Short mmCIF file of C-alpha atoms in Angstrom, two decimals:
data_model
loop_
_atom_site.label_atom_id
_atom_site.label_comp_id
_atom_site.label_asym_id
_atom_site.label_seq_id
_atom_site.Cartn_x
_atom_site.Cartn_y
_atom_site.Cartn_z
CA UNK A 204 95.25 100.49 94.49
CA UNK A 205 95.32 104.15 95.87
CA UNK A 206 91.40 103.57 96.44
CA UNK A 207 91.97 100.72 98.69
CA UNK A 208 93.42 100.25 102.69
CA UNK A 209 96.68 99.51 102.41
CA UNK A 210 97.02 97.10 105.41
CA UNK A 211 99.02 94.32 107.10
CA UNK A 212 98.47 90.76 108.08
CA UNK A 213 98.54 91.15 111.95
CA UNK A 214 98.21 88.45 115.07
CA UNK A 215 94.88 89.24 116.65
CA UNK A 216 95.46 93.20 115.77
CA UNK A 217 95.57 95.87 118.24
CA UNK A 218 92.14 98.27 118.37
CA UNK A 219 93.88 101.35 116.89
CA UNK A 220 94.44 98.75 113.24
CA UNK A 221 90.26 97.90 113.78
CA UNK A 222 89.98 101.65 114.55
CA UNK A 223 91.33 102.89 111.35
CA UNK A 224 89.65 100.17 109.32
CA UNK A 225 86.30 101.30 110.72
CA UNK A 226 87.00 104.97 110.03
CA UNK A 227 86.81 104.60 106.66
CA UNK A 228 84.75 102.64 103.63
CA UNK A 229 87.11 101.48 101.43
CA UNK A 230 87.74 98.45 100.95
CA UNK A 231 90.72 96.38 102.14
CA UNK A 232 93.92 95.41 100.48
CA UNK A 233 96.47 92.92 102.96
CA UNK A 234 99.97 93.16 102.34
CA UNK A 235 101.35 89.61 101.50
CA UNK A 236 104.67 91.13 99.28
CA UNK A 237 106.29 93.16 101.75
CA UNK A 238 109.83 91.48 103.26
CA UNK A 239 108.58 90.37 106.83
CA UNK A 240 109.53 93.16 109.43
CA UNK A 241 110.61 91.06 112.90
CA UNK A 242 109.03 92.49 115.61
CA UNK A 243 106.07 93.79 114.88
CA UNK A 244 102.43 92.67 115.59
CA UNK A 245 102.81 90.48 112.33
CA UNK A 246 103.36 87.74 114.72
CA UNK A 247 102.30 88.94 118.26
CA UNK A 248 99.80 90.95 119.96
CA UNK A 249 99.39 91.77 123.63
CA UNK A 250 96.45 91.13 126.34
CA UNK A 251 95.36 91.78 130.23
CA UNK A 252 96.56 88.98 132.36
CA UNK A 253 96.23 89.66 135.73
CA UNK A 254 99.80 90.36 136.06
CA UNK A 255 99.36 93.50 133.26
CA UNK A 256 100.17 93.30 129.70
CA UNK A 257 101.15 89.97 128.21
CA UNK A 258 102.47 89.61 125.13
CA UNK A 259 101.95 86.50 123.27
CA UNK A 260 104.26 85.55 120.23
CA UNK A 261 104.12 83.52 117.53
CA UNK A 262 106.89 81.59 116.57
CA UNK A 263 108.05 81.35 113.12
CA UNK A 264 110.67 79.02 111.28
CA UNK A 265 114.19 80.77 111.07
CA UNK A 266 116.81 81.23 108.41
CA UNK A 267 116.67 84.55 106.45
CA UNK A 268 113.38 85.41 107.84
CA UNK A 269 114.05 89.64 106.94
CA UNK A 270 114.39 88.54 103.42
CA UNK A 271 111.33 86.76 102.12
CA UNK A 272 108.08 87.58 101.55
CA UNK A 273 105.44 87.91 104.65
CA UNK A 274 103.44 85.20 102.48
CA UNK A 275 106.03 83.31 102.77
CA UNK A 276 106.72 82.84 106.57
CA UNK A 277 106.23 79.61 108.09
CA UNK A 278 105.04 79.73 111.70
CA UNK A 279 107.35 76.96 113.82
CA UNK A 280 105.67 74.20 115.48
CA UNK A 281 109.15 73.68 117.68
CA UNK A 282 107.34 74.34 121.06
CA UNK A 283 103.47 74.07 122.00
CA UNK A 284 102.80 78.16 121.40
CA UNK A 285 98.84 77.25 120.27
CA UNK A 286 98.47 75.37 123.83
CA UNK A 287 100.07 78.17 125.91
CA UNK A 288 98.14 81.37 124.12
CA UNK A 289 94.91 79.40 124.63
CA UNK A 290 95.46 78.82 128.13
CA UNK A 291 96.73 82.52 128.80
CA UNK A 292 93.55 83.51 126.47
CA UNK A 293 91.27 81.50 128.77
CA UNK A 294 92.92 82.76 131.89
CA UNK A 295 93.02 86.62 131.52
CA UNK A 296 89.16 86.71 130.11
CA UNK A 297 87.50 83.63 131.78
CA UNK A 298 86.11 86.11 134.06
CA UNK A 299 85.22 88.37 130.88
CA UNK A 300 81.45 89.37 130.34
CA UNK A 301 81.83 87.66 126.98
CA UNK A 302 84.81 85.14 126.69
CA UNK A 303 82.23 81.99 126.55
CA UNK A 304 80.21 83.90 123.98
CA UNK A 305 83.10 83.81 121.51
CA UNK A 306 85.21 80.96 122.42
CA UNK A 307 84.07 78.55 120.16
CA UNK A 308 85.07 80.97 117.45
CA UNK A 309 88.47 81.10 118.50
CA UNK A 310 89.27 77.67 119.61
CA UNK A 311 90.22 76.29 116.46
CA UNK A 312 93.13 78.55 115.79
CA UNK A 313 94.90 76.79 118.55
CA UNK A 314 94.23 73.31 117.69
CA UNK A 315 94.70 73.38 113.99
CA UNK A 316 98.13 73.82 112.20
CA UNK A 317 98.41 76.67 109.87
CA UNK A 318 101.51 76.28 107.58
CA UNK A 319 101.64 80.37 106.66
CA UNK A 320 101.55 82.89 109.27
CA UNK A 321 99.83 85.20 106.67
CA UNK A 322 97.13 82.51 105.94
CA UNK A 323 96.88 82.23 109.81
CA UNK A 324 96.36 86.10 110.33
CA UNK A 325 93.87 86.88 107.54
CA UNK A 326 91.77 83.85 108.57
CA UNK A 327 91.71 85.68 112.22
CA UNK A 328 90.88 89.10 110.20
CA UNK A 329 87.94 87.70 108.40
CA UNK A 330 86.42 85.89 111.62
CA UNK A 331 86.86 88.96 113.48
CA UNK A 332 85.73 91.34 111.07
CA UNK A 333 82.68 88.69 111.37
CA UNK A 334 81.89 88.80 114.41
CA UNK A 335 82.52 92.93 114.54
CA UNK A 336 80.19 93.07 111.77
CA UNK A 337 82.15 95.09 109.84
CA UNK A 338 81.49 94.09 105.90
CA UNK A 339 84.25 95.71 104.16
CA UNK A 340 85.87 94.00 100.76
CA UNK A 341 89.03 92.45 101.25
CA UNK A 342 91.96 91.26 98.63
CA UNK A 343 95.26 91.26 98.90
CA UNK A 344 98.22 92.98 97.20
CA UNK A 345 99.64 91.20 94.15
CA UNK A 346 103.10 92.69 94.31
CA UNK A 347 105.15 95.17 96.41
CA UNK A 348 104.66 98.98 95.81
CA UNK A 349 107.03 100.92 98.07
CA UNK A 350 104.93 104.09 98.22
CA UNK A 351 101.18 104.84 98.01
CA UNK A 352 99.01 107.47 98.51
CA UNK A 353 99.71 108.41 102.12
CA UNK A 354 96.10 108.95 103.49
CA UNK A 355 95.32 104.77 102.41
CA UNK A 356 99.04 103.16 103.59
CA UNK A 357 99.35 101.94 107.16
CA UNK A 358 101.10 99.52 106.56
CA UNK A 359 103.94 100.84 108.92
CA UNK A 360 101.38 102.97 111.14
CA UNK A 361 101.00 100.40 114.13
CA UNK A 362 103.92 99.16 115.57
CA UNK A 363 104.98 97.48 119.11
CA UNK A 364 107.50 99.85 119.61
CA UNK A 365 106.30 103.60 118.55
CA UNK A 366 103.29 105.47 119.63
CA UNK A 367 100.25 105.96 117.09
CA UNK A 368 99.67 109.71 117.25
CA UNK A 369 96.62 109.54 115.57
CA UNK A 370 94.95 107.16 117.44
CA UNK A 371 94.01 108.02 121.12
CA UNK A 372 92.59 105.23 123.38
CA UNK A 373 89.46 105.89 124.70
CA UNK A 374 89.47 103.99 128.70
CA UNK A 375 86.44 101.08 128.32
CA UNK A 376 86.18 98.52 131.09
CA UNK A 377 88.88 95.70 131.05
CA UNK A 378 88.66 92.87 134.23
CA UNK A 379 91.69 93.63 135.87
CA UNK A 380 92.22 97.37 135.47
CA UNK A 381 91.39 97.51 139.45
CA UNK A 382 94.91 96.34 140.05
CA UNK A 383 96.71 98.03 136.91
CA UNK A 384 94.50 100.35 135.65
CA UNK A 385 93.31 100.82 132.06
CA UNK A 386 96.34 99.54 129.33
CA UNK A 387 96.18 100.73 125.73
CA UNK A 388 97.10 98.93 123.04
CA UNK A 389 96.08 95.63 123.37
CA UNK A 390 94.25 93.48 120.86
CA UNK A 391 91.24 93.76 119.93
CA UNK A 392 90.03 90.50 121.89
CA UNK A 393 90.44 92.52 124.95
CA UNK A 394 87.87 94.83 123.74
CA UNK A 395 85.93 92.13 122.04
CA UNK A 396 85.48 89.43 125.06
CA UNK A 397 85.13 92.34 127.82
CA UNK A 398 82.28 94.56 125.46
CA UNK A 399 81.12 92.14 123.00
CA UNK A 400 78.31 93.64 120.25
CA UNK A 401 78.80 96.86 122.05
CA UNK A 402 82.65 96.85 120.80
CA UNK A 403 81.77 98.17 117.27
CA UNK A 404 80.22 101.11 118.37
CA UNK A 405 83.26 102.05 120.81
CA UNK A 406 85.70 101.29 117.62
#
């Protein structure tokens, strides 16, 4: 498995996970084993609303969430998350050069019911790896390894709350950065809808 990415199952991931996935060639393993870390982009990611960064979460069913297995979380259906991201989605890249381009792509994740927030994420990966066109192998880890090779594990690299020091974001045009400036960080979407086929070649 040392020959593989080491990676996890994020929610719409942030460019610097896109950034180190198209730094290298090997193929892709998705952590499924790993006891679900709260707080972290397993279940949120963050775009430009025209307020600044927005952070949209998905909800997941409680209980001893910190002690099963990521494949194992249920996203909660309790309040209507799907209707709210795709409205914030729709209102913070309308305006986007390429928001229309993709939307059909991304409309279905918000009116379909996923059971597994895993399932959810890696069938998000796999469209936007898609529409990236980034072909790159991708499996998914059969049971949990605490270490591996350090150079192929990130699965603890990106992370809401602590700075990626190997990953510097380069500015690129977002719609509202005349009233906040450029923000870092955010999901790929941003890039995606505001750059479209040129996004691969700033990743």
């Amino acid at each position: 498995m040392d020959n593989h990415l080491i990676l996890p199952a994020f929610y719409l991931p942030p460019i610097a996970y896109f950034s180190i996935l198209n730094g290298s060639s090997l193929p892709i393993l998705l952590e499924g084993q790993e006891h679900y870390p709260k707080q972290t982009y397993r279940n949120r990611t963050s775009v430009y609303s025209a307020n600044g960064k927005l952070d949209l979460i998905v909800p997941v069913q409680h209980g001893n969430v910190g002690h099963i297995k990521m494949k194992d979380v249920r996203i909660s259906y309790d309040a209507e998350w799907q209707r709210l991201h795709w409205m914030s989605l729709q209102t913070a890249y309308r305006s986007s050069a390429y928001f229309e381009y993709y939307e059909d792509d991304f409309r279905p994740f918000y009116q379909r019911r996923h059971e597994w927030l895993f399932d959810y994420n890696t069938a998000q990966l796999e469209l936007l790896l898609r529409l990236l066109k980034i072909d790159r192998p991708t499996g998914y880890t059969e049971s949990y390894r605490e270490n591996y090779e350090p150079a192929t594990d990130f699965r603890q690299v990106i992370h809401p709350k602590k700075a990626h020091t190997s990953y510097i974001a380069k500015p690129y045009y977002q719609v509202f950065e005349n009233k906040h400036g450029f923000i870092p960080g955010l999901s790929i979407v941003d890039l995606l809808f505001n750059h479209g086929p040129q996004s691969k070649g700033y990743l």
